[in-house]
Coordinates of C-alpha atoms in Angstrom, one line a residue:
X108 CA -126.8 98.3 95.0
X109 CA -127.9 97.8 98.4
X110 CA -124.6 95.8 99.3
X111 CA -122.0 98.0 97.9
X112 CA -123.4 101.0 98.9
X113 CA -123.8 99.8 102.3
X114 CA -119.6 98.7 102.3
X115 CA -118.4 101.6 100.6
X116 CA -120.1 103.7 103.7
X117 CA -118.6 101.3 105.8
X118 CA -115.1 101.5 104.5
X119 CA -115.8 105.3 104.2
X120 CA -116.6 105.9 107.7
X121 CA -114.2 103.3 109.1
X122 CA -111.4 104.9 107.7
X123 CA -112.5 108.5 108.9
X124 CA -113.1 106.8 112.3
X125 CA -109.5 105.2 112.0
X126 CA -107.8 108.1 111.2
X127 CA -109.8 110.7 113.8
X128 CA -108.6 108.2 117.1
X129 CA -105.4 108.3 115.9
X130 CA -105.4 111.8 114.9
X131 CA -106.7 112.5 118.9
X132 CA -104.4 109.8 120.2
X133 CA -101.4 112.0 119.0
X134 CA -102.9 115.3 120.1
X135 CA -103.7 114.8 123.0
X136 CA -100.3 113.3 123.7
X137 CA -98.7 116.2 122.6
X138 CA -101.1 118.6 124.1
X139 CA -99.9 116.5 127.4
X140 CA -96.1 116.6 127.0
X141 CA -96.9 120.6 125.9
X142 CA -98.4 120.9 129.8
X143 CA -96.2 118.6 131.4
X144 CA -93.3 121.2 129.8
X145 CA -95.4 123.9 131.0
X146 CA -95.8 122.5 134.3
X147 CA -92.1 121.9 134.6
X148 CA -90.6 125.1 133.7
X149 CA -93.0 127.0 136.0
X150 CA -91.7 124.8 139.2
X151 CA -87.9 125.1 138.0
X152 CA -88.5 128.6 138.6
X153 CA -89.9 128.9 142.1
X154 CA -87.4 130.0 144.1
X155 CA -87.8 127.5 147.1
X156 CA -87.6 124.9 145.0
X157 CA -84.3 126.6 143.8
X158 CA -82.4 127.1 147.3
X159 CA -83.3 123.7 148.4
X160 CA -82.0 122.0 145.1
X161 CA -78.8 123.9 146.1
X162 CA -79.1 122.3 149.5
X163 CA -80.0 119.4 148.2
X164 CA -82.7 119.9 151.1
X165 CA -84.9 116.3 150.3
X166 CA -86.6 116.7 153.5
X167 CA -88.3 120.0 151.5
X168 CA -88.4 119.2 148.0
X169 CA -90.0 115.8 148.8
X170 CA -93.2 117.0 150.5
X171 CA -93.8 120.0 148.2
X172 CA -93.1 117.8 145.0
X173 CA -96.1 115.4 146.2
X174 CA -98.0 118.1 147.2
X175 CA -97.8 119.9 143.6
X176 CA -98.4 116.6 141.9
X177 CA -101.5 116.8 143.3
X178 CA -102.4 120.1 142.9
X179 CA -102.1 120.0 138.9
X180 CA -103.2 116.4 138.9
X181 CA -100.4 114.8 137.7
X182 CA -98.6 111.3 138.5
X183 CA -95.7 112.3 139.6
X184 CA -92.8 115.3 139.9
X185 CA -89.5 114.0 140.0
X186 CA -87.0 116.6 141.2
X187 CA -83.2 115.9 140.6
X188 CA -79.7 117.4 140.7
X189 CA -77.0 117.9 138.4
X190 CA -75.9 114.1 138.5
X191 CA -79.3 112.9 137.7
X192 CA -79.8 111.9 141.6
X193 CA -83.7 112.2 142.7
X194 CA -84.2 114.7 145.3
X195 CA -87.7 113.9 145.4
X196 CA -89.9 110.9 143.8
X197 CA -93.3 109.8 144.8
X198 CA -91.8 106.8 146.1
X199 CA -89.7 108.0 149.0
X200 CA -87.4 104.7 148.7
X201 CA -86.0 105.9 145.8
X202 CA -84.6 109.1 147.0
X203 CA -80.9 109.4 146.4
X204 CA -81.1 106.9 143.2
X205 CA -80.0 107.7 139.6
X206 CA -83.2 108.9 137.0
X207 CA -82.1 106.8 134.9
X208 CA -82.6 103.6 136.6
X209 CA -86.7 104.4 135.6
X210 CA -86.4 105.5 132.1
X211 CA -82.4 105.1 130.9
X212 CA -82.5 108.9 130.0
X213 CA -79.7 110.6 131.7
X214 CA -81.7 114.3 131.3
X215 CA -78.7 115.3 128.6
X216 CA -81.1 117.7 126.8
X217 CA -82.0 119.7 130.4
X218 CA -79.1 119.1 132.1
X219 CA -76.7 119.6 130.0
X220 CA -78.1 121.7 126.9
X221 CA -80.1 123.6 129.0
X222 CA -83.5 123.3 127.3
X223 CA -87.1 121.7 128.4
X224 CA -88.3 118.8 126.4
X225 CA -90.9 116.4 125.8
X226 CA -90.4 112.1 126.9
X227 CA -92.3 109.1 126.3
X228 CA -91.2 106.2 128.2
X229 CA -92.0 103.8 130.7
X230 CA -90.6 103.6 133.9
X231 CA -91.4 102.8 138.0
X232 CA -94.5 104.2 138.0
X233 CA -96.1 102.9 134.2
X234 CA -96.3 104.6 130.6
X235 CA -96.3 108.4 130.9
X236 CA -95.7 111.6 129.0
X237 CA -93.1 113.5 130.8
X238 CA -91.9 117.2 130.6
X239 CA -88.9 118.1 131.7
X240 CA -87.0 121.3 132.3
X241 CA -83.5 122.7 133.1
X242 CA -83.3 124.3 137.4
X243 CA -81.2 127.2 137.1
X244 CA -79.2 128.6 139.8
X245 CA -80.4 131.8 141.5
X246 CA -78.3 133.8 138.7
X247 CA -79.9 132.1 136.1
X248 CA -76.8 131.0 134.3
X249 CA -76.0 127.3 135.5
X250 CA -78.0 124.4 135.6
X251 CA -77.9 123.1 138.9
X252 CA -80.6 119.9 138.2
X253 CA -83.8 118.9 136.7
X254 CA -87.6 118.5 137.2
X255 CA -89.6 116.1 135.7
X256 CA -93.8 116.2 135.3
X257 CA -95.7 113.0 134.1
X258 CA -99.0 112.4 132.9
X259 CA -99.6 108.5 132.9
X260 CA -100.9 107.5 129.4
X261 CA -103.5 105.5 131.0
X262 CA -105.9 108.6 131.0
X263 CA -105.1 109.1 127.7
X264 CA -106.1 105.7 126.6
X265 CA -109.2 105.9 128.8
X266 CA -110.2 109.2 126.6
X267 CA -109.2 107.5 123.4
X268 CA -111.4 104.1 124.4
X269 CA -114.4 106.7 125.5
X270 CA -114.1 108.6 122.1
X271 CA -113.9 105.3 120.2
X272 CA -117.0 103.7 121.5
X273 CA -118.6 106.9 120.4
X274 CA -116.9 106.5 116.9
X275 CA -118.0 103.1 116.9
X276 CA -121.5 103.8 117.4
X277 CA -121.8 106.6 114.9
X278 CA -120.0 104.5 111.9
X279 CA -122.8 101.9 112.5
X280 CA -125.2 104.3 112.7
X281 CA -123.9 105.5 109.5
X282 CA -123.7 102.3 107.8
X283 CA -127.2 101.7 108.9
X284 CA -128.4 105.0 107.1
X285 CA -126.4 104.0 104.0
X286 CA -128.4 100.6 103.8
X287 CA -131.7 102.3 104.7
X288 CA -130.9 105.0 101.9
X289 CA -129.4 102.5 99.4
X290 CA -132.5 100.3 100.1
X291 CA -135.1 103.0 98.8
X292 CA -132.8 104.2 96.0
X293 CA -132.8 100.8 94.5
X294 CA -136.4 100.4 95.1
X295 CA -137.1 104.2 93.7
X296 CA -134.3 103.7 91.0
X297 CA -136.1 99.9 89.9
X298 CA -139.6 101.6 90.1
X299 CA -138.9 103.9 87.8
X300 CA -137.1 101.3 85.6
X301 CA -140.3 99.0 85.7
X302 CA -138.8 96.9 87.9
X303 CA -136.3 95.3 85.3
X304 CA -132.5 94.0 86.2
X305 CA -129.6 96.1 84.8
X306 CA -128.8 93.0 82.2
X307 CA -132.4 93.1 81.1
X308 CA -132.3 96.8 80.4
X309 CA -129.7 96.1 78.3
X310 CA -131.2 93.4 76.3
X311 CA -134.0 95.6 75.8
X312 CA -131.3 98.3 74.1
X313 CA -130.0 95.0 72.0
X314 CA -133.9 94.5 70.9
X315 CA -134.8 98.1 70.4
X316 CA -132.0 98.7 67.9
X317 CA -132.5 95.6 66.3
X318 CA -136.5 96.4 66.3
X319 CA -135.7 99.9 64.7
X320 CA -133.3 98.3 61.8
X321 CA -135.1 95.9 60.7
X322 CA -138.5 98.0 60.5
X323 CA -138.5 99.6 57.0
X324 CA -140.0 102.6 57.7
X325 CA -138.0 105.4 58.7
X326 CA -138.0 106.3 62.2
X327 CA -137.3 109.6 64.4
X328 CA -137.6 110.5 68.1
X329 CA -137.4 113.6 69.9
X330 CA -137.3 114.5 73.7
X331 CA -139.2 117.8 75.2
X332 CA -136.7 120.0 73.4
X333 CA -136.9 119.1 70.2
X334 CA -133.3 117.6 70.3
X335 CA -133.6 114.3 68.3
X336 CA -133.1 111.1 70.2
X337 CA -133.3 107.9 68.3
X338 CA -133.3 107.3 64.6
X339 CA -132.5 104.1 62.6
X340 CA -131.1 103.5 59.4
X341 CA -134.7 103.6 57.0
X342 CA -135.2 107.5 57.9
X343 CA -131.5 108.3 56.8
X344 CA -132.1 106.8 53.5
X345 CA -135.7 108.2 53.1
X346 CA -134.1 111.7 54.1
X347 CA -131.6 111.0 51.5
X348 CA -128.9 111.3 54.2
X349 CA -125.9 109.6 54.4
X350 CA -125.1 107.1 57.0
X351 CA -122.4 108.7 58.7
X352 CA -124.5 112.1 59.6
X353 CA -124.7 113.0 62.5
X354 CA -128.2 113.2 64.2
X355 CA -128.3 112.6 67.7
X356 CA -128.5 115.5 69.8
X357 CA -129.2 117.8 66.5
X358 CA -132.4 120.3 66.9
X359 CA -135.3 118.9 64.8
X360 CA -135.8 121.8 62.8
X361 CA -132.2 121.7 61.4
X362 CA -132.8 118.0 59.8
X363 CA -136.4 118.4 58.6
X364 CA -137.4 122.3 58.2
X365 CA -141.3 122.6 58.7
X366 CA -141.7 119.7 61.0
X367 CA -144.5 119.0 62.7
X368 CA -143.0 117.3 65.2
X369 CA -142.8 120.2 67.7
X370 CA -146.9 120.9 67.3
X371 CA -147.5 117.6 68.4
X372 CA -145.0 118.3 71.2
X373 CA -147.0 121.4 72.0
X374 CA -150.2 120.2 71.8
X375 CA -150.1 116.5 72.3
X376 CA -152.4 115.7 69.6
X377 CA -151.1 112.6 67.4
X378 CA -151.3 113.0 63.8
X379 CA -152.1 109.9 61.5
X380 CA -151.3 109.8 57.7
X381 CA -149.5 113.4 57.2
X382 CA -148.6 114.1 53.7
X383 CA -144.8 116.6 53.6
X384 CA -142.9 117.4 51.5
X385 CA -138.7 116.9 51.9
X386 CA -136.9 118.6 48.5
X387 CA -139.1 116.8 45.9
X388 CA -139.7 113.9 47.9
X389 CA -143.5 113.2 49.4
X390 CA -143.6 110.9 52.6
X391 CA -146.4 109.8 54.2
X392 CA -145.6 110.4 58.4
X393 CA -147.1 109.3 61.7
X394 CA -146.8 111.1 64.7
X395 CA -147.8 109.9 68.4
X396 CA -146.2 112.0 71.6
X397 CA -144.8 110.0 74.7
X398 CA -146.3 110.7 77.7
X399 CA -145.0 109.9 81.5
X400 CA -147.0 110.5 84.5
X401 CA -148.8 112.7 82.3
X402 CA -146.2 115.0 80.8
X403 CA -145.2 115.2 77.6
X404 CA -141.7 114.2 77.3
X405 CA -141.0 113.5 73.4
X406 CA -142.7 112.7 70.0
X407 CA -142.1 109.4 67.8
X408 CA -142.4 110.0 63.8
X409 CA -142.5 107.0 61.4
X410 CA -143.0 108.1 58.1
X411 CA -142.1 106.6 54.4
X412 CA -142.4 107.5 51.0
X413 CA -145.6 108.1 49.4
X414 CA -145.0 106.6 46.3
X415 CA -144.0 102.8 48.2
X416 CA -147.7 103.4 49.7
X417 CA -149.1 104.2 46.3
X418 CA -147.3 101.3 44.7
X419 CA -149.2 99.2 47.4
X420 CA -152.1 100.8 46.9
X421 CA -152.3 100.3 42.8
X422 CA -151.0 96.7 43.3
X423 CA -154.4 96.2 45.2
X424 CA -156.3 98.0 42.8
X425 CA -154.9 95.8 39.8
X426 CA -155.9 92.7 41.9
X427 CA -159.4 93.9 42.7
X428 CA -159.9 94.8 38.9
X429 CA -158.4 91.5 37.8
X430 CA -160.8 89.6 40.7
X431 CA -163.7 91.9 39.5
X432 CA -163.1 91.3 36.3
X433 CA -162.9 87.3 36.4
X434 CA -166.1 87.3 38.7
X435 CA -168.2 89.1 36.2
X436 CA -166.9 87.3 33.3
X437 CA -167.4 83.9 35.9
X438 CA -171.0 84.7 36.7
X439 CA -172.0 85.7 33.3
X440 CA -170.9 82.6 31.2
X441 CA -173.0 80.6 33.9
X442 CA -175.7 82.6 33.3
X443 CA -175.1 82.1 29.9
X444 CA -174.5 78.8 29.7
X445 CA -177.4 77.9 31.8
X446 CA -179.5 79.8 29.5
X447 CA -178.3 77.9 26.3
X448 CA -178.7 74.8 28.0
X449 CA -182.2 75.6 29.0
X450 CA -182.7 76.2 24.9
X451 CA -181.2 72.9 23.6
X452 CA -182.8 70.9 26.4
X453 CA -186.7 72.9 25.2
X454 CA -185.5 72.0 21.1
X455 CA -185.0 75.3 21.0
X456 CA -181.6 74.8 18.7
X457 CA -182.1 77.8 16.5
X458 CA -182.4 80.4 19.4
X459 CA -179.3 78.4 21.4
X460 CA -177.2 79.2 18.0
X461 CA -178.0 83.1 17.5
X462 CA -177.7 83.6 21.7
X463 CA -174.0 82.0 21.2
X464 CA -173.3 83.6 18.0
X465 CA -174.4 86.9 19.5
X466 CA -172.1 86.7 22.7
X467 CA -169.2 85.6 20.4
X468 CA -170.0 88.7 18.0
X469 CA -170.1 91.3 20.8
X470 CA -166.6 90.0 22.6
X471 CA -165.3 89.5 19.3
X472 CA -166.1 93.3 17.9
X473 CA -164.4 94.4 21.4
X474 CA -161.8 92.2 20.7
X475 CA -160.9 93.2 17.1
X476 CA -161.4 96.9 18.6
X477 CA -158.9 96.9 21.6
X478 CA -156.2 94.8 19.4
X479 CA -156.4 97.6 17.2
X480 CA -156.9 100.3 18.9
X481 CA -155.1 99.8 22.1
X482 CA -152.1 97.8 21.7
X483 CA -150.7 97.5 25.2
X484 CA -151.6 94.6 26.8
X485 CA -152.2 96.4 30.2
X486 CA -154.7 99.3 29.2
X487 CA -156.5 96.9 27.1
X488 CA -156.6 94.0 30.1
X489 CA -158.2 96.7 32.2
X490 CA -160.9 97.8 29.2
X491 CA -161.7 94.5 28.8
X492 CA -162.1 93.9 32.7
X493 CA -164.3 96.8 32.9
X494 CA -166.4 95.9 29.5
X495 CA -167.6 92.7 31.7
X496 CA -167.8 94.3 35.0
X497 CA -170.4 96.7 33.4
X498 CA -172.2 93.9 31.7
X499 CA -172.4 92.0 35.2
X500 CA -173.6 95.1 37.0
X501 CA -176.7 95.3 33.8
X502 CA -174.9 98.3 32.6
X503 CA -173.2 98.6 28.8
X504 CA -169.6 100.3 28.4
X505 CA -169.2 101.7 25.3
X506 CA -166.1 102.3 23.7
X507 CA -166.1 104.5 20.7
X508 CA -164.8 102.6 17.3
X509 CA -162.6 105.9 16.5
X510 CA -160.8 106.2 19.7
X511 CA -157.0 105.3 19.1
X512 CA -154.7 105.1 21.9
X513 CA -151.3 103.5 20.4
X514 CA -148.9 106.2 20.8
X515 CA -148.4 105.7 24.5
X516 CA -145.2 106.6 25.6
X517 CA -142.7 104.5 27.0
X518 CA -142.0 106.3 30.5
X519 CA -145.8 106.1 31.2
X520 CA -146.2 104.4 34.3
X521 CA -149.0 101.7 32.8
X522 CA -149.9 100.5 36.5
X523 CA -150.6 104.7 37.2
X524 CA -152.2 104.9 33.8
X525 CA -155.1 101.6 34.6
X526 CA -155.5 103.0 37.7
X527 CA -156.7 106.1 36.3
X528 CA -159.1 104.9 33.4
X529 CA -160.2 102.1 36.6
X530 CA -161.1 104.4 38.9
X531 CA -163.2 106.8 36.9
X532 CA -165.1 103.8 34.9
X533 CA -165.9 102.7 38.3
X534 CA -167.2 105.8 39.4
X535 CA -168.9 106.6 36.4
X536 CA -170.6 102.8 36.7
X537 CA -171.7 103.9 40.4
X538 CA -173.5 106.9 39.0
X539 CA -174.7 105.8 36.0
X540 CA -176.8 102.8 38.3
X541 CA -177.6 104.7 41.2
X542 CA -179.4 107.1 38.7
X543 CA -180.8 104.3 35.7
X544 CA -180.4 101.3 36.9
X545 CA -179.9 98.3 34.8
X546 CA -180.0 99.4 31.1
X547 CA -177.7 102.7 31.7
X548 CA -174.7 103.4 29.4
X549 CA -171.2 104.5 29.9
X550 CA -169.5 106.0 27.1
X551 CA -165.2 105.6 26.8
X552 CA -163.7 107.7 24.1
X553 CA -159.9 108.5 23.6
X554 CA -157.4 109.7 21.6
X555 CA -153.6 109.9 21.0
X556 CA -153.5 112.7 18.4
X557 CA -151.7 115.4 19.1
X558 CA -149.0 116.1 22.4
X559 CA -151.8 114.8 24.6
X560 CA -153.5 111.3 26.0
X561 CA -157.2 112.1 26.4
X562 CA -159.9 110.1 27.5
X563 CA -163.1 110.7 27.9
X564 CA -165.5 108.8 29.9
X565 CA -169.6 110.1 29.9
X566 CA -171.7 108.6 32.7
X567 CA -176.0 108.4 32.8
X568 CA -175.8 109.9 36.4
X569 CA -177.6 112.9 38.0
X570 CA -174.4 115.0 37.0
X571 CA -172.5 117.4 39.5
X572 CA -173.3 120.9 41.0
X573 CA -170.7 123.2 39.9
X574 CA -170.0 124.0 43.2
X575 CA -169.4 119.9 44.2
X576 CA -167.4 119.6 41.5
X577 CA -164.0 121.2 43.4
X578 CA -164.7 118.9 46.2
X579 CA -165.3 115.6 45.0
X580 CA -161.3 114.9 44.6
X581 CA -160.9 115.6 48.6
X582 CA -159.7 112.5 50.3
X583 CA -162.9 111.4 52.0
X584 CA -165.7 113.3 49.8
X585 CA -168.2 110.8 48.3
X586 CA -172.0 110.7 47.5
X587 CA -172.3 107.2 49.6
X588 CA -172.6 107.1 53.2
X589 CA -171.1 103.8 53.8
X590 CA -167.5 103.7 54.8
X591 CA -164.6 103.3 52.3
X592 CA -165.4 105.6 49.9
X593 CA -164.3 108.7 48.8
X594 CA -161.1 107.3 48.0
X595 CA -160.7 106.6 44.1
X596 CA -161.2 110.2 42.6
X597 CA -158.9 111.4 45.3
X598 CA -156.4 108.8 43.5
X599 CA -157.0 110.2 40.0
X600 CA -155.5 113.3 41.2
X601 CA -152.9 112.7 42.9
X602 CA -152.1 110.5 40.1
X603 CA -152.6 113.0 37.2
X604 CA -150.7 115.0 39.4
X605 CA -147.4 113.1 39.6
X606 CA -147.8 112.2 35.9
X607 CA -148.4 116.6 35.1
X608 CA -152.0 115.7 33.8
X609 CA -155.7 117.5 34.6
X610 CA -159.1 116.7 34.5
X611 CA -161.8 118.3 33.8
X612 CA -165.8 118.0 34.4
X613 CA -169.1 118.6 32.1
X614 CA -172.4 118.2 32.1
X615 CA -173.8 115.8 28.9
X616 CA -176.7 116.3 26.6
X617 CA -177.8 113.0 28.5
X618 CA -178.0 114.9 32.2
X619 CA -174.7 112.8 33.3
X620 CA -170.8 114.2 33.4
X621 CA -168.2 113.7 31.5
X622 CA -164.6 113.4 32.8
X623 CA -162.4 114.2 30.3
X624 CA -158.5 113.4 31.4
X625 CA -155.5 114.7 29.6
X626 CA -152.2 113.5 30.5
X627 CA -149.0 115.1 27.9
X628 CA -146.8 112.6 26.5
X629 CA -143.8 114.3 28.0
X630 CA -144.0 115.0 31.1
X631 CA -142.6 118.5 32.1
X632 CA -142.0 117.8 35.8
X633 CA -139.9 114.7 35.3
X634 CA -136.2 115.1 35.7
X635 CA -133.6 112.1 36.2
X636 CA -133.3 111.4 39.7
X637 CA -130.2 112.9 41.2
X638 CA -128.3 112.2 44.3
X639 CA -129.3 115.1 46.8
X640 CA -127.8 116.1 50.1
X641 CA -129.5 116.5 53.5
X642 CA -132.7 118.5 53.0
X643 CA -131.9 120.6 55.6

């Protein structure tokens, strides 16, 4: 940058300086032919030098011509007759010789035209610029010879060489300024580029748009107007947008009505985890301002699909009921097992039989129970996961032999439904021990009869103030202190929610609560999906 702003000043400035002496050269040459004209016409007019060109009086012309020469500072005046013969010359020798011996002109134009005009030429005395003009007689009518004034050009090239050296001296002082000035541009220009090389800007571009493509959330920048700036490819299809809409340059609120990406602008206060709405889409959004030198000069959004995060979030609830499950049936059979080997090893055969015969009655009664009552693998996988996470936690689950649940409908989510039925047991477990201890009960009932799933699930707890009982589905809202709770009822919800479903809460004969969930078998808010335009 430094470089070729440095030579275009140069070639800038040299070709100004270039054309400016020439532009002087030639006017001041004609601005000295214009006075050498001048000069001329006013001595063909005195009339002394008139009468003695008529005489052909040399012995008066000569003396006066040097003595004019001097007065108007010129090189010479050159007085001649009609033929062209000098009357007077600077150098006296060459009185009485042609003109045109200096300069080859024969004074046509003046002598016989009748009209002054402006010479270049070189003749006796050097380069000059000569006016000459017609002598009339003392009527005025006929031309009777000829004066000539020169300027020698060597003045002229004298001013020209001054008024270059000053030329010279300002282009390199220009140039000089140009470097200075292209010097702290590029430093200015690289500081404010962090110091990076044009190609490694754009490798960074390359990176960024590959960066923003391949991340699978959807992604949407503003600047400090609320004009969008950058987007990739995820947020058009999470918008439902096609991939040929245009968004750069568009207002925010036009794409995404409601956003609040233009608070955060306001207030530059990130937000983390935002729950809004676009037609009947939920996404779940992020939104962090961009700060420089402590302005606020645009907002980044990521944001995604609430039911992807959901998905995630069941898939790890499945897991951690299938690990809970196989650690509590895990730590009981040791137990177990350690405890009928401690009877065969005593001779205590009898009491080794009924332990194993009991243990084989109660799984198998809870067997024969889910097969019947609950035919889908899945529910039944997470009753039977709970039934020994109860037991390892010294608490009984209790399922009610008339509870029937095999008229479950095919578009039920099942990974929704366990999650559910999981969540409450668990909670129910919590309360039920925190309030008992070992010993305690929990009480599952349900029932397919009718338009509606209900399940009922009774807990041993200290129950729930009426006015708790609004506030214990808020995201957060939990009777333990430790952190990570306060999450699973919220779940329920928003589950029961999607699926149209309630729950409701009341107090038991026993002092706990009992949840009782209804979810219909057709759900009223589902509708086929549909392809939709831009939400905007």
């Amino acid at each position: 940058m430094s470089l070729v702003l440095g030579l275009m000043a140069l070639l800038q400035t040299g070709l100004l300086g270039i054309f400016a002496l020439n532009y002087l050269d030639n006017s001041l040459e004609e601005q000295m032919g214009q006075q050498a004209v001048h000069v001329a016409k006013t001595i063909a007019v005195i009339p002394q030098i008139i009468s003695a060109v008529e005489q052909r009086d040399s012995d008066f012309l000569q003396p006066t011509s040097l003595q004019l020469a001097d007065t108007i500072d010129a090189r010479f005046v050159v007085i001649g007759d009609i033929n062209s013969i000098r009357l007077a010359h600077p150098n006296y020798e060459r009185v009485g010789q042609p003109m045109y011996d200096d300069d080859g002109d024969y004074n046509e134009p003046a002598l016989l035209e009748g009209r002054p005009y402006v010479q270049k030429a070189i003749g006796s005395l050097g380069a000059s610029i000569r006016g000459k003009s017609p002598i009339f007689d003392s009527t005025g009518e006929t031309v009777i010879g000829v004066v000539s004034v020169g300027f020698l050009l060597d003045n002229v090239d004298s001013i020209i060489a001054r008024y270059r050296t000053t030329l010279t001296v300002a282009i390199l002082s220009a140039f000089l300024l140009s470097v200075l000035t292209a010097i702290w541009f590029a430093n200015h220009f690289k500081k404010a580029i962090f110091g990076l090389e044009p190609e490694q800007i754009g490798l960074l571009f390359e990176e960024r748009n590959a960066t923003l493509e391949s991340i699978r959330e959807g992604i949407i920048a503003i600047n400090s107007q609320g004009l969008i700036t950058t987007f990739n490819r995820a947020a058009l299809h999470t918008l439902e947008l096609t991939d040929k809409t245009p968004l750069l340059g568009k207002p925010i609120q036009t794409i995404l009505p409601g956003s609040q990406l233009l608070e955060v602008l306001a207030n530059g206060e990130p937000q983390f985890d935002q729950e809004f709405w676009v037609g009947e889409t939920c996404l779940i959004a992020n939104r962090i301002p961009v700060c420089q030198n402590d302005q606020i000069i645009g907002v980044v959004s990521s944001f995604r699909r609430k039911d992807e995060l959901d998905m995630v979030s069941r898939k790890l609830t499945r897991i951690q009921q299938y690990a809970d499950s196989l650690r509590s049936q895990t730590h009981e059979y040791s137990n177990k097992l350690h405890t009928i080997a401690g009877l065969i090893q005593i001779g205590a055969n009898n009491e080794a039989l009924n332990l194993i015969g009991q243990e084989t009655e109660n799984h198998q009664t809870l067997i024969h129970l889910l097969v019947e009552a609950v035919p889908d693998p899945v529910l039944a996988g997470c009753l039977l996961g709970k039934y020994n996470r109860a037991r390892e936690l010294g608490l009984h689950l209790k399922v009610d032999t008339e509870s029937r649940m095999t008229d479950l409908p095919e578009r039920l989510p099942r990974d929704q439904l366990v999650s559910i039925i999981g969540n409450l047991l668990d909670n129910a477990f919590d309360a039920t021990l925190a309030h008992t201890g070992a010993g305690g009960e929990v009480f599952l009932t349900m029932t397919d009869l009718g338009n509606d799933l209900i399940f009922e699930i009774e807990d041993q707890g200290a129950g729930i103030p009426l006015d708790e009982q609004a506030r214990i589905f808020e995201k957060g809202v939990s009777s333990k202190h430790e952190p990570g709770h306060g999450i699973g009822l919220h779940l329920v919800e928003t589950l029961l929610h999607r699926l149209a479903g309630t729950v409701t809460i009341d107090p038991t004969e026993r002092g706990g609560s009992r949840f009782t969930v209804y979810i219909p078998k057709i759900n009223p808010n589902h509708t086929p999906k549909s392809t939709k335009g831009s939400p905007a």
